[in-house]
Coordinates of C-alpha atoms in Angstrom, one line a residue:
Chain A
M13 CA 22.4 -4.9 -20.7
K14 CA 25.6 -4.5 -18.6
F15 CA 25.3 -2.0 -15.8
S16 CA 28.8 -0.7 -14.9
D17 CA 30.6 1.0 -12.0
E18 CA 30.7 4.1 -14.2
D19 CA 26.9 4.0 -14.6
M20 CA 26.5 3.8 -10.9
E21 CA 28.7 6.8 -10.3
H22 CA 26.7 8.8 -12.8
L23 CA 23.4 7.8 -11.2
E24 CA 24.8 8.7 -7.7
K25 CA 25.3 12.2 -8.9
L26 CA 21.9 12.5 -10.7
A27 CA 20.0 11.0 -7.7
N28 CA 22.1 12.9 -5.0
I29 CA 22.8 9.7 -3.1
D30 CA 26.1 8.5 -1.7
I31 CA 26.4 4.8 -2.0
D32 CA 28.3 3.1 0.8
P33 CA 31.4 1.4 -0.6
D34 CA 30.5 -1.9 1.2
S35 CA 27.2 -2.2 -0.7
R36 CA 28.4 -0.8 -4.0
E37 CA 29.3 -4.1 -5.7
R38 CA 26.0 -5.8 -4.7
L39 CA 24.0 -2.8 -5.8
V40 CA 25.7 -2.8 -9.3
L41 CA 24.8 -6.5 -9.6
D42 CA 21.2 -5.9 -8.5
M43 CA 20.9 -3.0 -11.0
S44 CA 22.1 -5.3 -13.8
R45 CA 19.5 -7.9 -12.8
I46 CA 16.7 -5.4 -12.5
I47 CA 17.5 -3.7 -15.8
G48 CA 17.7 -7.2 -17.4
F49 CA 14.2 -7.8 -16.0
V50 CA 12.6 -4.6 -17.4
E51 CA 14.4 -5.2 -20.7
K52 CA 11.5 -7.3 -21.9
L53 CA 9.5 -4.1 -22.5
Q54 CA 11.6 -3.8 -25.7
D55 CA 10.0 -6.9 -27.1
T56 CA 6.5 -5.4 -26.9
L57 CA 5.2 -3.8 -30.0
T58 CA 3.7 -0.4 -29.2
T59 CA 2.3 2.5 -31.2
G60 CA 2.2 6.2 -30.6
G61 CA 4.4 8.5 -28.7
Q62 CA 2.2 9.6 -25.8
E63 CA 4.4 10.3 -22.8
R64 CA 2.0 10.3 -20.0
V65 CA -1.0 8.1 -19.4
E66 CA -3.6 10.1 -17.6
Q67 CA -5.3 8.2 -14.7
G68 CA -9.0 8.6 -14.2
G69 CA -9.6 9.9 -17.7
M70 CA -11.0 13.2 -16.5
G71 CA -8.3 15.6 -17.5
T72 CA -6.7 18.0 -14.9
R73 CA -9.4 19.6 -12.8
L74 CA -8.3 22.7 -11.0
R75 CA -9.7 24.2 -7.9
E76 CA -11.1 27.8 -7.9
D77 CA -8.2 30.1 -7.1
I78 CA -9.4 31.2 -3.7
P79 CA -7.0 32.0 -0.9
S80 CA -7.4 29.7 2.1
A81 CA -5.6 28.9 5.3
C82 CA -2.2 27.2 5.1
L83 CA 0.2 25.8 7.6
E84 CA 1.8 28.2 10.0
R85 CA 5.4 28.9 9.4
D86 CA 6.5 28.0 13.0
V87 CA 4.6 24.7 12.8
V88 CA 6.5 23.8 9.6
L89 CA 9.8 24.9 10.9
E90 CA 9.4 22.8 14.0
Q91 CA 10.3 19.7 11.9
A92 CA 13.3 21.3 10.2
P93 CA 16.7 19.9 11.1
D94 CA 18.0 23.5 11.3
S95 CA 16.3 26.9 11.1
H96 CA 17.2 30.5 11.7
R97 CA 14.8 33.5 12.1
G98 CA 11.9 31.9 10.3
H99 CA 13.9 30.2 7.6
F100 CA 15.4 26.8 6.8
R101 CA 19.1 26.9 7.4
I102 CA 21.4 24.9 5.1
P103 CA 25.2 24.4 4.8
P104 CA 27.1 26.7 2.3
V105 CA 26.0 26.2 -1.3
I106 CA 29.6 26.4 -2.4
D107 CA 32.7 25.1 -0.7
G108 CA 34.1 27.2 2.1
E109 CA 33.4 28.4 5.7
M110 CA 29.9 29.6 6.6
T111 CA 30.1 33.2 7.6
Chain B
M8 CA -20.5 -14.1 25.4
Q9 CA -18.1 -13.8 22.5
P10 CA -14.9 -11.8 23.1
L11 CA -15.5 -8.1 22.4
T12 CA -12.7 -8.2 19.9
S13 CA -14.5 -10.7 17.7
Y14 CA -17.5 -8.5 16.6
S15 CA -17.9 -7.0 13.1
I16 CA -18.3 -3.3 12.7
S17 CA -22.1 -3.5 12.2
R18 CA -22.5 -5.7 15.3
L19 CA -20.4 -3.4 17.4
Q20 CA -22.6 -0.4 16.2
E21 CA -25.7 -2.3 17.3
M22 CA -24.2 -2.9 20.7
F23 CA -23.1 0.7 21.1
A24 CA -26.5 1.9 20.1
R25 CA -28.2 -0.3 22.7
G26 CA -25.7 0.7 25.3
T27 CA -24.6 -2.9 26.1
V28 CA -21.0 -1.9 25.6
G29 CA -19.1 1.4 25.4
P30 CA -16.1 2.5 23.3
V31 CA -13.7 2.5 26.3
E32 CA -14.4 -1.2 27.0
V33 CA -13.9 -2.1 23.4
V34 CA -10.7 -0.1 23.1
R35 CA -9.3 -1.6 26.3
A36 CA -10.1 -5.1 24.9
Y37 CA -8.2 -4.4 21.7
L38 CA -5.3 -2.8 23.7
D39 CA -5.0 -6.0 25.7
E40 CA -4.8 -8.0 22.4
I41 CA -2.0 -5.7 21.2
D42 CA -0.2 -6.1 24.5
S43 CA -0.3 -9.8 24.4
K44 CA 0.5 -10.4 20.7
E45 CA 2.8 -7.5 19.6
G46 CA 5.9 -9.1 21.0
A47 CA 5.5 -12.0 18.6
V48 CA 3.8 -10.4 15.6
R49 CA 5.6 -7.0 15.6
A50 CA 2.9 -5.3 13.6
F51 CA 3.2 -1.8 15.0
I52 CA 5.9 0.9 14.8
E53 CA 4.0 2.9 17.4
T54 CA 0.9 2.4 19.5
S55 CA -1.1 5.2 21.2
P56 CA -2.9 3.6 24.1
D57 CA -3.4 6.8 26.2
Q58 CA -4.7 8.8 23.2
A59 CA -7.0 5.9 22.3
I60 CA -8.5 5.7 25.8
E61 CA -8.9 9.5 25.9
R62 CA -10.6 9.5 22.5
A63 CA -12.9 6.6 23.6
K64 CA -13.9 8.5 26.7
R65 CA -14.8 11.6 24.7
L66 CA -16.9 9.4 22.3
E67 CA -18.9 8.1 25.2
R68 CA -20.5 11.6 25.5
L69 CA -21.7 11.4 21.8
D70 CA -24.6 9.6 20.1
P71 CA -23.3 6.4 18.5
K72 CA -26.1 6.5 15.8
E73 CA -24.5 9.6 14.2
Y74 CA -21.1 8.0 13.6
P75 CA -20.7 5.0 11.2
L76 CA -17.4 4.0 12.8
Y77 CA -18.3 5.0 16.4
G78 CA -15.8 3.5 18.7
V79 CA -14.1 1.3 16.1
P80 CA -10.4 0.8 16.7
V81 CA -8.3 1.5 13.6
A82 CA -4.6 1.2 12.9
I83 CA -2.9 3.3 10.2
K84 CA 0.0 2.3 7.9
D85 CA 2.9 4.5 8.8
N86 CA 3.1 6.2 5.4
I87 CA -0.2 7.9 6.0
C88 CA 0.0 11.2 7.9
T89 CA -1.3 11.6 11.4
S90 CA -0.9 14.9 13.2
H91 CA -0.7 13.4 16.7
L92 CA 1.4 10.4 15.9
H93 CA 4.8 10.0 14.2
T94 CA 4.8 9.1 10.5
T95 CA 8.1 7.5 9.6
C96 CA 7.4 5.4 6.4
A97 CA 9.5 2.8 8.3
S98 CA 12.6 4.9 7.3
K99 CA 15.5 6.2 9.2
I100 CA 15.2 9.4 7.1
L101 CA 11.8 10.2 8.7
A102 CA 12.4 8.8 12.2
G103 CA 10.7 11.0 14.8
Y104 CA 8.8 13.0 12.2
T105 CA 5.3 14.2 13.1
P106 CA 3.3 15.7 10.3
P107 CA 1.5 19.0 10.9
Y108 CA -1.8 17.6 9.4
D109 CA -3.9 14.4 9.1
A110 CA -4.3 12.6 5.8
T111 CA -7.9 13.1 4.4
A112 CA -8.5 9.3 4.8
V113 CA -7.5 9.6 8.5
S114 CA -9.6 12.7 9.2
R115 CA -12.6 11.0 7.5
L116 CA -12.1 8.0 9.8
L117 CA -11.9 10.3 12.8
D118 CA -15.0 12.3 11.7
A119 CA -16.8 8.9 11.5
G120 CA -16.0 8.1 15.1
A121 CA -13.0 5.8 14.7
V122 CA -10.3 5.5 17.4
L123 CA -6.7 5.5 16.2
M124 CA -4.7 2.7 18.0
G125 CA -1.3 3.3 16.4
K126 CA 0.8 3.1 13.2
T127 CA 1.7 -0.1 11.5
N128 CA 4.9 -1.4 10.0
L129 CA 5.7 -1.4 6.3
D130 CA 8.5 -1.9 3.8
E131 CA 10.4 1.4 3.8
F132 CA 8.3 4.0 1.8
A133 CA 6.0 1.1 0.8
M134 CA 8.7 -0.4 -1.4
G135 CA 8.7 -4.1 -0.9
S136 CA 6.6 -7.2 -0.7
S137 CA 7.5 -8.7 2.7
T138 CA 7.8 -5.9 5.3
E139 CA 11.4 -7.0 5.7
N140 CA 12.6 -3.7 4.3
S141 CA 11.5 -1.7 7.4
A142 CA 14.3 0.2 9.1
F143 CA 12.8 -0.6 12.5
K144 CA 11.5 -4.2 12.7
I145 CA 10.4 -7.3 10.7
T146 CA 6.8 -8.1 11.0
R147 CA 5.8 -11.7 11.4
N148 CA 2.9 -13.6 9.8
P149 CA 0.3 -14.4 12.5
W150 CA -0.3 -17.8 10.8
N151 CA 3.3 -18.8 11.0
T152 CA 5.8 -16.4 12.6
D153 CA 8.6 -17.9 10.5
C154 CA 6.9 -16.4 7.4
T155 CA 6.5 -12.9 6.2
P156 CA 3.1 -11.2 6.3
G157 CA 3.7 -9.9 2.7
G158 CA 4.0 -6.2 2.0
S159 CA 4.2 -3.5 1.9
S160 CA 1.2 -3.1 4.2
G161 CA 2.4 -6.2 6.2
G162 CA 1.9 -4.5 9.6
S163 CA -1.7 -3.6 8.8
A164 CA -2.6 -7.1 7.5
A165 CA -0.8 -8.8 10.4
A166 CA -2.5 -6.6 13.0
V167 CA -6.0 -7.4 11.6
A168 CA -5.2 -11.1 11.2
A169 CA -4.0 -11.4 14.8
G170 CA -7.1 -9.6 16.1
M171 CA -5.2 -6.6 17.4
V172 CA -7.5 -4.2 15.5
P173 CA -10.6 -4.9 13.4
V174 CA -9.6 -2.4 10.7
A175 CA -6.4 -1.0 9.4
L176 CA -5.6 1.3 6.5
G177 CA -3.0 0.3 4.0
S178 CA -1.7 1.7 0.7
D179 CA -1.6 -0.1 -2.6
T180 CA 0.8 0.9 -5.4
G181 CA 1.4 -2.5 -7.0
G182 CA -0.5 -4.9 -4.7
S183 CA 0.6 -3.6 -1.3
I184 CA -2.8 -4.1 0.3
R185 CA -4.0 -7.2 -1.5
Q186 CA -0.8 -9.3 -1.4
P187 CA -0.4 -9.0 2.4
A188 CA -4.1 -9.4 2.9
A189 CA -3.8 -12.7 1.0
F190 CA -0.8 -13.9 3.0
C191 CA -2.5 -13.1 6.3
G192 CA -6.0 -14.4 5.6
V193 CA -7.8 -11.0 5.7
V194 CA -9.7 -8.8 3.3
G195 CA -7.8 -6.0 1.5
M196 CA -9.1 -3.6 -1.2
K197 CA -7.9 -0.8 -3.4
G198 CA -10.6 1.3 -5.1
S199 CA -10.4 2.8 -8.6
Y200 CA -7.7 5.3 -9.0
G201 CA -9.0 8.6 -7.4
R202 CA -11.6 6.8 -5.3
V203 CA -9.8 7.6 -2.0
S204 CA -7.9 10.9 -1.6
R205 CA -4.1 10.6 -1.6
Y206 CA -3.7 13.8 0.4
G207 CA -1.4 12.9 3.3
L208 CA -0.3 9.6 1.8
V209 CA 3.5 9.9 1.5
A210 CA 3.9 9.6 -2.2
F211 CA 5.7 6.6 -3.7
A212 CA 4.3 6.5 -7.3
S213 CA 1.5 9.1 -7.6
S214 CA -0.2 7.6 -10.7
F215 CA -0.5 4.2 -9.0
D216 CA -0.9 4.9 -5.2
Q217 CA -4.3 4.3 -3.5
I218 CA -5.2 4.1 0.2
G219 CA -7.6 1.3 1.1
P220 CA -8.9 -0.8 4.0
V221 CA -7.7 -4.1 5.5
T222 CA -10.5 -5.8 7.4
R223 CA -11.7 -9.2 8.6
D224 CA -14.7 -9.4 6.2
V225 CA -16.1 -7.9 3.1
M226 CA -18.9 -6.0 4.9
D227 CA -16.5 -4.2 7.2
C228 CA -14.4 -3.4 4.1
A229 CA -17.4 -1.9 2.4
I230 CA -18.3 0.2 5.4
V231 CA -14.8 1.6 5.7
M232 CA -14.6 2.2 1.9
K233 CA -17.8 4.2 2.2
V234 CA -16.3 6.4 4.9
I235 CA -12.9 7.1 3.2
S236 CA -14.1 7.5 -0.4
G237 CA -15.1 10.6 -2.2
H238 CA -13.9 13.8 -3.8
D239 CA -11.3 15.9 -1.9
A240 CA -10.4 19.4 -2.8
M241 CA -6.8 18.6 -1.6
D242 CA -6.3 15.9 -4.2
S243 CA -7.2 17.0 -7.7
T244 CA -7.0 13.4 -9.0
T245 CA -10.0 12.3 -6.8
L246 CA -13.1 11.2 -8.6
P247 CA -16.1 13.5 -8.5
G248 CA -19.0 12.7 -6.1
N249 CA -19.0 11.1 -2.7
G250 CA -18.4 7.5 -4.0
N251 CA -20.6 6.3 -1.2
D252 CA -22.5 3.5 -3.1
M253 CA -20.2 0.9 -1.6
L254 CA -23.0 -1.1 0.0
G255 CA -25.4 -0.9 -2.9
S256 CA -24.8 -4.4 -4.2
I257 CA -23.5 -6.1 -1.1
D258 CA -26.3 -8.7 -0.9
K259 CA -26.9 -9.1 -4.6
G260 CA -24.6 -12.2 -5.0
I261 CA -22.9 -13.3 -8.1
A262 CA -25.7 -14.9 -10.1
G263 CA -25.9 -13.5 -13.6
L264 CA -22.6 -11.8 -13.5
K265 CA -20.1 -12.4 -16.3
V266 CA -16.9 -13.6 -14.6
A267 CA -13.7 -14.2 -16.5
I268 CA -10.7 -16.3 -15.6
P269 CA -7.4 -15.3 -17.1
A270 CA -6.2 -17.8 -19.7
G271 CA -2.8 -19.5 -19.3
M272 CA -2.5 -19.0 -15.5
S273 CA -0.8 -22.4 -15.0
G274 CA 2.3 -20.9 -16.6
W275 CA 2.8 -18.4 -13.9
G276 CA 4.6 -20.5 -11.3
M277 CA 1.4 -21.1 -9.4
D278 CA 1.6 -23.3 -6.2
E279 CA -0.5 -26.4 -6.4
D280 CA -2.6 -25.5 -3.4
V281 CA -3.3 -22.1 -4.9
R282 CA -4.4 -23.8 -8.1
H283 CA -6.8 -26.0 -6.2
S284 CA -8.2 -23.0 -4.5
M285 CA -8.7 -21.3 -7.9
D286 CA -10.4 -24.5 -9.2
D287 CA -12.8 -24.4 -6.2
T288 CA -13.5 -20.8 -6.9
V289 CA -14.4 -21.5 -10.5
K290 CA -16.7 -24.4 -9.4
F291 CA -18.4 -22.1 -7.0
L292 CA -18.9 -19.4 -9.7
E293 CA -20.3 -21.9 -12.1
T294 CA -22.8 -23.4 -9.6
S295 CA -23.9 -20.1 -8.3
G296 CA -25.2 -18.8 -11.6
A297 CA -22.3 -16.7 -12.8
R298 CA -21.4 -17.0 -16.5
V299 CA -17.8 -18.0 -16.4
S300 CA -15.4 -17.6 -19.4
Q301 CA -11.7 -17.3 -20.1
V302 CA -10.1 -14.1 -21.1
E303 CA -6.7 -13.1 -22.5
L304 CA -5.1 -10.6 -20.2
P305 CA -2.0 -8.5 -21.0
D306 CA 1.3 -10.5 -20.6
M307 CA 2.0 -10.4 -16.8
D308 CA 5.8 -10.4 -17.2
V309 CA 5.5 -7.3 -19.4
S310 CA 3.0 -5.7 -17.0
M311 CA 5.6 -6.2 -14.2
A312 CA 8.3 -4.6 -16.2
C313 CA 6.0 -1.7 -17.1
Y314 CA 5.1 -1.2 -13.5
Y315 CA 8.7 -1.3 -12.2
V316 CA 9.9 1.3 -14.8
L317 CA 7.0 3.7 -14.2
A318 CA 6.5 3.3 -10.5
N319 CA 10.2 3.8 -9.8
A320 CA 10.5 6.7 -12.2
E321 CA 7.8 8.4 -10.2
A322 CA 9.5 7.3 -6.9
S323 CA 12.8 8.8 -7.9
S324 CA 11.0 12.2 -8.4
N325 CA 8.8 11.9 -5.4
L326 CA 11.6 11.0 -3.0
A327 CA 13.7 13.9 -4.1
R328 CA 12.0 15.9 -1.4
F329 CA 13.9 14.0 1.3
D330 CA 17.0 16.0 1.3
G331 CA 17.7 16.9 4.9
V332 CA 16.5 20.5 4.5
K333 CA 12.8 20.7 5.5
Y334 CA 12.3 17.7 7.7
G335 CA 13.7 14.3 8.6
Y336 CA 17.3 13.1 8.9
R337 CA 20.2 15.4 8.1
A338 CA 23.8 14.3 7.9
E339 CA 26.6 16.7 8.7
A340 CA 28.5 17.9 5.7
A341 CA 30.5 21.0 4.7
T342 CA 28.5 21.9 1.6
L343 CA 24.8 21.8 0.6
S344 CA 25.4 19.1 -2.2
G345 CA 27.4 17.0 0.2
M346 CA 24.6 17.3 2.8
Y347 CA 22.0 16.2 0.2
R348 CA 24.1 13.1 -0.8
A349 CA 25.1 12.1 2.7
S350 CA 21.6 12.6 4.2
R351 CA 20.0 10.5 1.5
G352 CA 22.8 7.9 1.4
E353 CA 22.6 7.4 5.2
G354 CA 18.8 7.9 5.6
F355 CA 17.5 5.6 2.9
G356 CA 17.7 1.8 3.1
E357 CA 19.0 -0.4 0.3
E358 CA 15.7 -1.2 -1.5
V359 CA 14.7 2.5 -1.6
K360 CA 18.1 3.3 -3.0
R361 CA 17.8 0.6 -5.7
R362 CA 14.4 2.0 -6.7
I363 CA 15.5 5.6 -6.8
L364 CA 18.5 4.6 -8.9
L365 CA 16.4 2.5 -11.3
G366 CA 13.9 5.4 -11.6
T367 CA 16.7 7.9 -12.2
Y368 CA 18.3 5.5 -14.8
V369 CA 15.1 5.1 -16.9
L370 CA 14.5 8.9 -16.8
S371 CA 18.1 9.8 -17.7
S372 CA 19.3 11.1 -21.1
G373 CA 19.9 8.2 -23.5
Y374 CA 17.5 5.8 -21.7
Y375 CA 14.3 7.8 -21.4
D376 CA 12.8 6.8 -24.8
A377 CA 13.8 3.1 -24.5
Y378 CA 12.5 2.6 -21.0
Y379 CA 10.2 5.4 -19.6
L380 CA 8.5 6.4 -22.9
K381 CA 8.2 2.7 -23.9
A382 CA 6.7 1.8 -20.6
Q383 CA 4.1 4.6 -20.9
N384 CA 3.0 3.3 -24.2
V385 CA 2.8 -0.3 -22.8
R386 CA 0.7 1.1 -20.0
K387 CA -1.6 2.7 -22.5
M388 CA -2.0 -0.7 -24.2
I389 CA -2.6 -2.5 -20.9
R390 CA -5.3 0.0 -19.9
A391 CA -6.9 -0.4 -23.3
R392 CA -6.9 -4.2 -23.0
F393 CA -8.6 -4.0 -19.6
Q394 CA -11.2 -1.6 -20.9
D395 CA -12.0 -4.0 -23.8
V396 CA -12.3 -6.9 -21.3
F397 CA -14.6 -4.9 -19.0
D398 CA -16.8 -4.0 -22.0
E399 CA -17.6 -7.7 -22.2
I400 CA -17.5 -9.0 -18.7
D401 CA -18.1 -7.8 -15.1
I402 CA -15.4 -9.4 -13.0
I403 CA -12.0 -11.0 -13.4
A404 CA -11.3 -13.7 -10.8
M405 CA -7.8 -15.0 -10.1
P406 CA -5.5 -15.8 -7.2
T407 CA -4.0 -12.7 -5.5
T408 CA -0.6 -14.3 -5.4
P409 CA 1.0 -17.3 -7.1
T410 CA 2.1 -18.8 -3.7
P411 CA 1.1 -18.5 0.0
A412 CA 3.4 -16.5 2.3
F413 CA 7.1 -17.2 1.9
G414 CA 9.7 -17.5 4.6
I415 CA 11.4 -14.6 6.3
G416 CA 14.8 -14.1 4.5
E417 CA 13.8 -16.3 1.6
K418 CA 13.8 -13.6 -1.1
V419 CA 15.8 -10.7 0.4
D420 CA 18.9 -11.4 -1.7
D421 CA 17.0 -11.6 -5.0
P422 CA 15.0 -8.3 -5.7
V423 CA 13.5 -9.7 -8.9
A424 CA 12.2 -12.8 -7.2
M425 CA 10.7 -10.5 -4.6
Y426 CA 9.0 -8.3 -7.2
M427 CA 7.4 -11.4 -8.9
S428 CA 5.2 -12.0 -5.8
D429 CA 3.2 -9.0 -7.0
I430 CA 2.7 -10.5 -10.5
F431 CA -1.1 -10.9 -10.2
T432 CA -1.7 -7.6 -8.6
T433 CA 0.1 -4.8 -10.5
G434 CA -2.3 -5.0 -13.5
A435 CA -5.1 -3.3 -11.5
N436 CA -2.8 -0.4 -10.5
I437 CA -1.5 0.1 -14.0
A438 CA -5.1 0.3 -15.3
G439 CA -6.4 2.2 -12.2
I440 CA -9.2 -0.2 -11.6
P441 CA -10.7 -1.6 -8.3
A442 CA -9.6 -5.0 -6.9
I443 CA -10.1 -6.9 -3.7
S444 CA -8.4 -9.9 -2.1
I445 CA -10.5 -12.2 0.1
P446 CA -9.3 -15.3 2.0
A447 CA -10.3 -18.5 0.2
G448 CA -8.7 -21.3 2.1
L449 CA -5.6 -22.7 3.6
S450 CA -2.6 -24.4 2.0
R451 CA -1.5 -27.8 3.3
E452 CA 1.1 -25.9 5.5
G453 CA -1.7 -24.0 7.1
L454 CA -1.1 -20.7 5.3
P455 CA -3.9 -18.6 3.9
I456 CA -4.6 -18.4 0.2
G457 CA -6.2 -15.2 -1.2
M458 CA -8.5 -14.9 -4.2
Q459 CA -8.6 -11.6 -6.1
L460 CA -11.6 -10.1 -7.9
I461 CA -11.1 -7.2 -10.2
A462 CA -13.8 -4.9 -11.8
G463 CA -13.9 -2.1 -14.2
A464 CA -13.2 1.5 -13.2
G465 CA -15.9 2.9 -10.9
R466 CA -17.5 -0.4 -10.2
E467 CA -16.6 -0.9 -6.5
A468 CA -20.2 -1.7 -5.5
L469 CA -20.4 -4.6 -7.9
L470 CA -17.0 -5.8 -6.9
L471 CA -17.9 -5.8 -3.2
G472 CA -21.2 -7.7 -4.0
A473 CA -19.3 -10.4 -5.8
A474 CA -16.6 -10.6 -3.1
G475 CA -19.4 -10.9 -0.4
A476 CA -20.8 -13.9 -2.3
L477 CA -17.5 -15.6 -2.7
E478 CA -16.7 -15.0 1.0
K479 CA -20.0 -16.6 2.0
N480 CA -19.1 -19.7 0.0
C481 CA -15.5 -19.9 1.4
R482 CA -16.7 -19.4 5.0
F483 CA -13.0 -18.8 5.8
R484 CA -13.4 -17.1 9.2
E485 CA -15.8 -19.7 10.4
R486 CA -13.4 -22.5 9.4
C487 CA -9.9 -21.0 10.0
L488 CA -8.3 -18.8 12.6
P489 CA -4.5 -18.4 13.3
D490 CA -3.4 -20.4 16.4
P491 CA -2.8 -17.9 19.3
R492 CA -0.1 -20.3 20.7
R493 CA 2.1 -19.1 18.0
W494 CA 2.2 -15.7 19.7
G495 CA 2.9 -17.0 23.2
V496 CA -0.7 -16.2 24.3

């Protein structure tokens, strides 16, 4: 199946990744080859419509809902690129100057 | 006297218990090895000599007999969280990041008396088969520094093969412990899915990922597996119980076991030397009392396609967390969405982007049924086939890889060719079953060849017993060691 420039633009938006113009052409070609490679799944006869294969076969086992210690806020914020008064700080969500 | 760096874990423990040597002396000996070889092998992203010596000094005040890994130097793949060392996943997006906690596997090693020596190189976010995708350096194969050590746990395998540490942790999503172990002539194992906690392992594909050991021999592997295995309240997918029966069958050998060889292996692009090694393994199995038969395994091409669809779908979701907000690299941008896109575009390397894009593609509207859902159903079939096989037999034996280590740069321009070096290993991850690679011999070019044994879910003890028997027959470490002149030593 042909993977096009338009497909790449769509995926960039979905995956929130800017693709560098210099590597764009090669990446489109790589994607075509990789999609061609996984295409052979279509030749395999399968039955059923189960969406998720459960690993381990034990079902989901939940912990008791008991409060326990968690990471300190300051410790977590130490690794943040930007923080302000105990919160993560981000650029404006919509276009415009931050006030 | 043998060099201190040549002793097995059990032998070291005996020496510590008798007081003939102490942890500081052993740690210093391994630090000297790292100093002299790292320039050529480039296995580590970060080493921690001062912390290691401090830790060894503290251990000297404790009783060796109470700690199964007392004074044992260990390296950790750099996608496993360590609270006192950076954890970068070999990615620009996590450069300089120090996690606020230790992975469960790391805290279990520390509780057992191990000494952390540093963090090893990998393909960025464990995505790759050669350790060439690291944002920081390319690791070299200690047997031939023009060759890759395999990947993604190439730094861990190279460090153990070069004698810089006796033990390293790796992670295995589609063969990332076993393939580099095979390329570097060391032992590498992944347990059943859920055997080792994934808490603190930076997630790539959560339904495939497992942490496991890279060691010089099977006994060391079993000792480390025993320490790191067991249920963990922080990972709800861990198996119940302590999983500590790793040494239960270690001396039982292989006589009486039903061992199967996959049918039609010659059609998988197998190198001639690898085929000879496989033939020798079959001869050994037959003469040592194993009942050898052939078995039809799921089509390996289809398994690979299934793996790449599902693993990358999971990766595209797992790696969404790297967005420049909570930790890691942030690019300057005027808006939040621009910051997300620029941070991820500048922070991730090419292979990681390829995989996120593929994962996003197979999960996107219009392609979900044809790729993701289809691959889930294929996975179900593959698992059922392995279950049927292990109802009849005990062990599958096959090469770990179709060829020995390939050259640096040889496959970087062809992602599909790179993916195919994992063709024999992904099946165990798809099915969630334990598998081990042990060194079986050398190719005519002097590169190690790995043999892989696979067992049914939960049968690690049996697997380690069979691997121990095969190892005794191969006598690899007695016969073959990499030439230190390659490292300028």
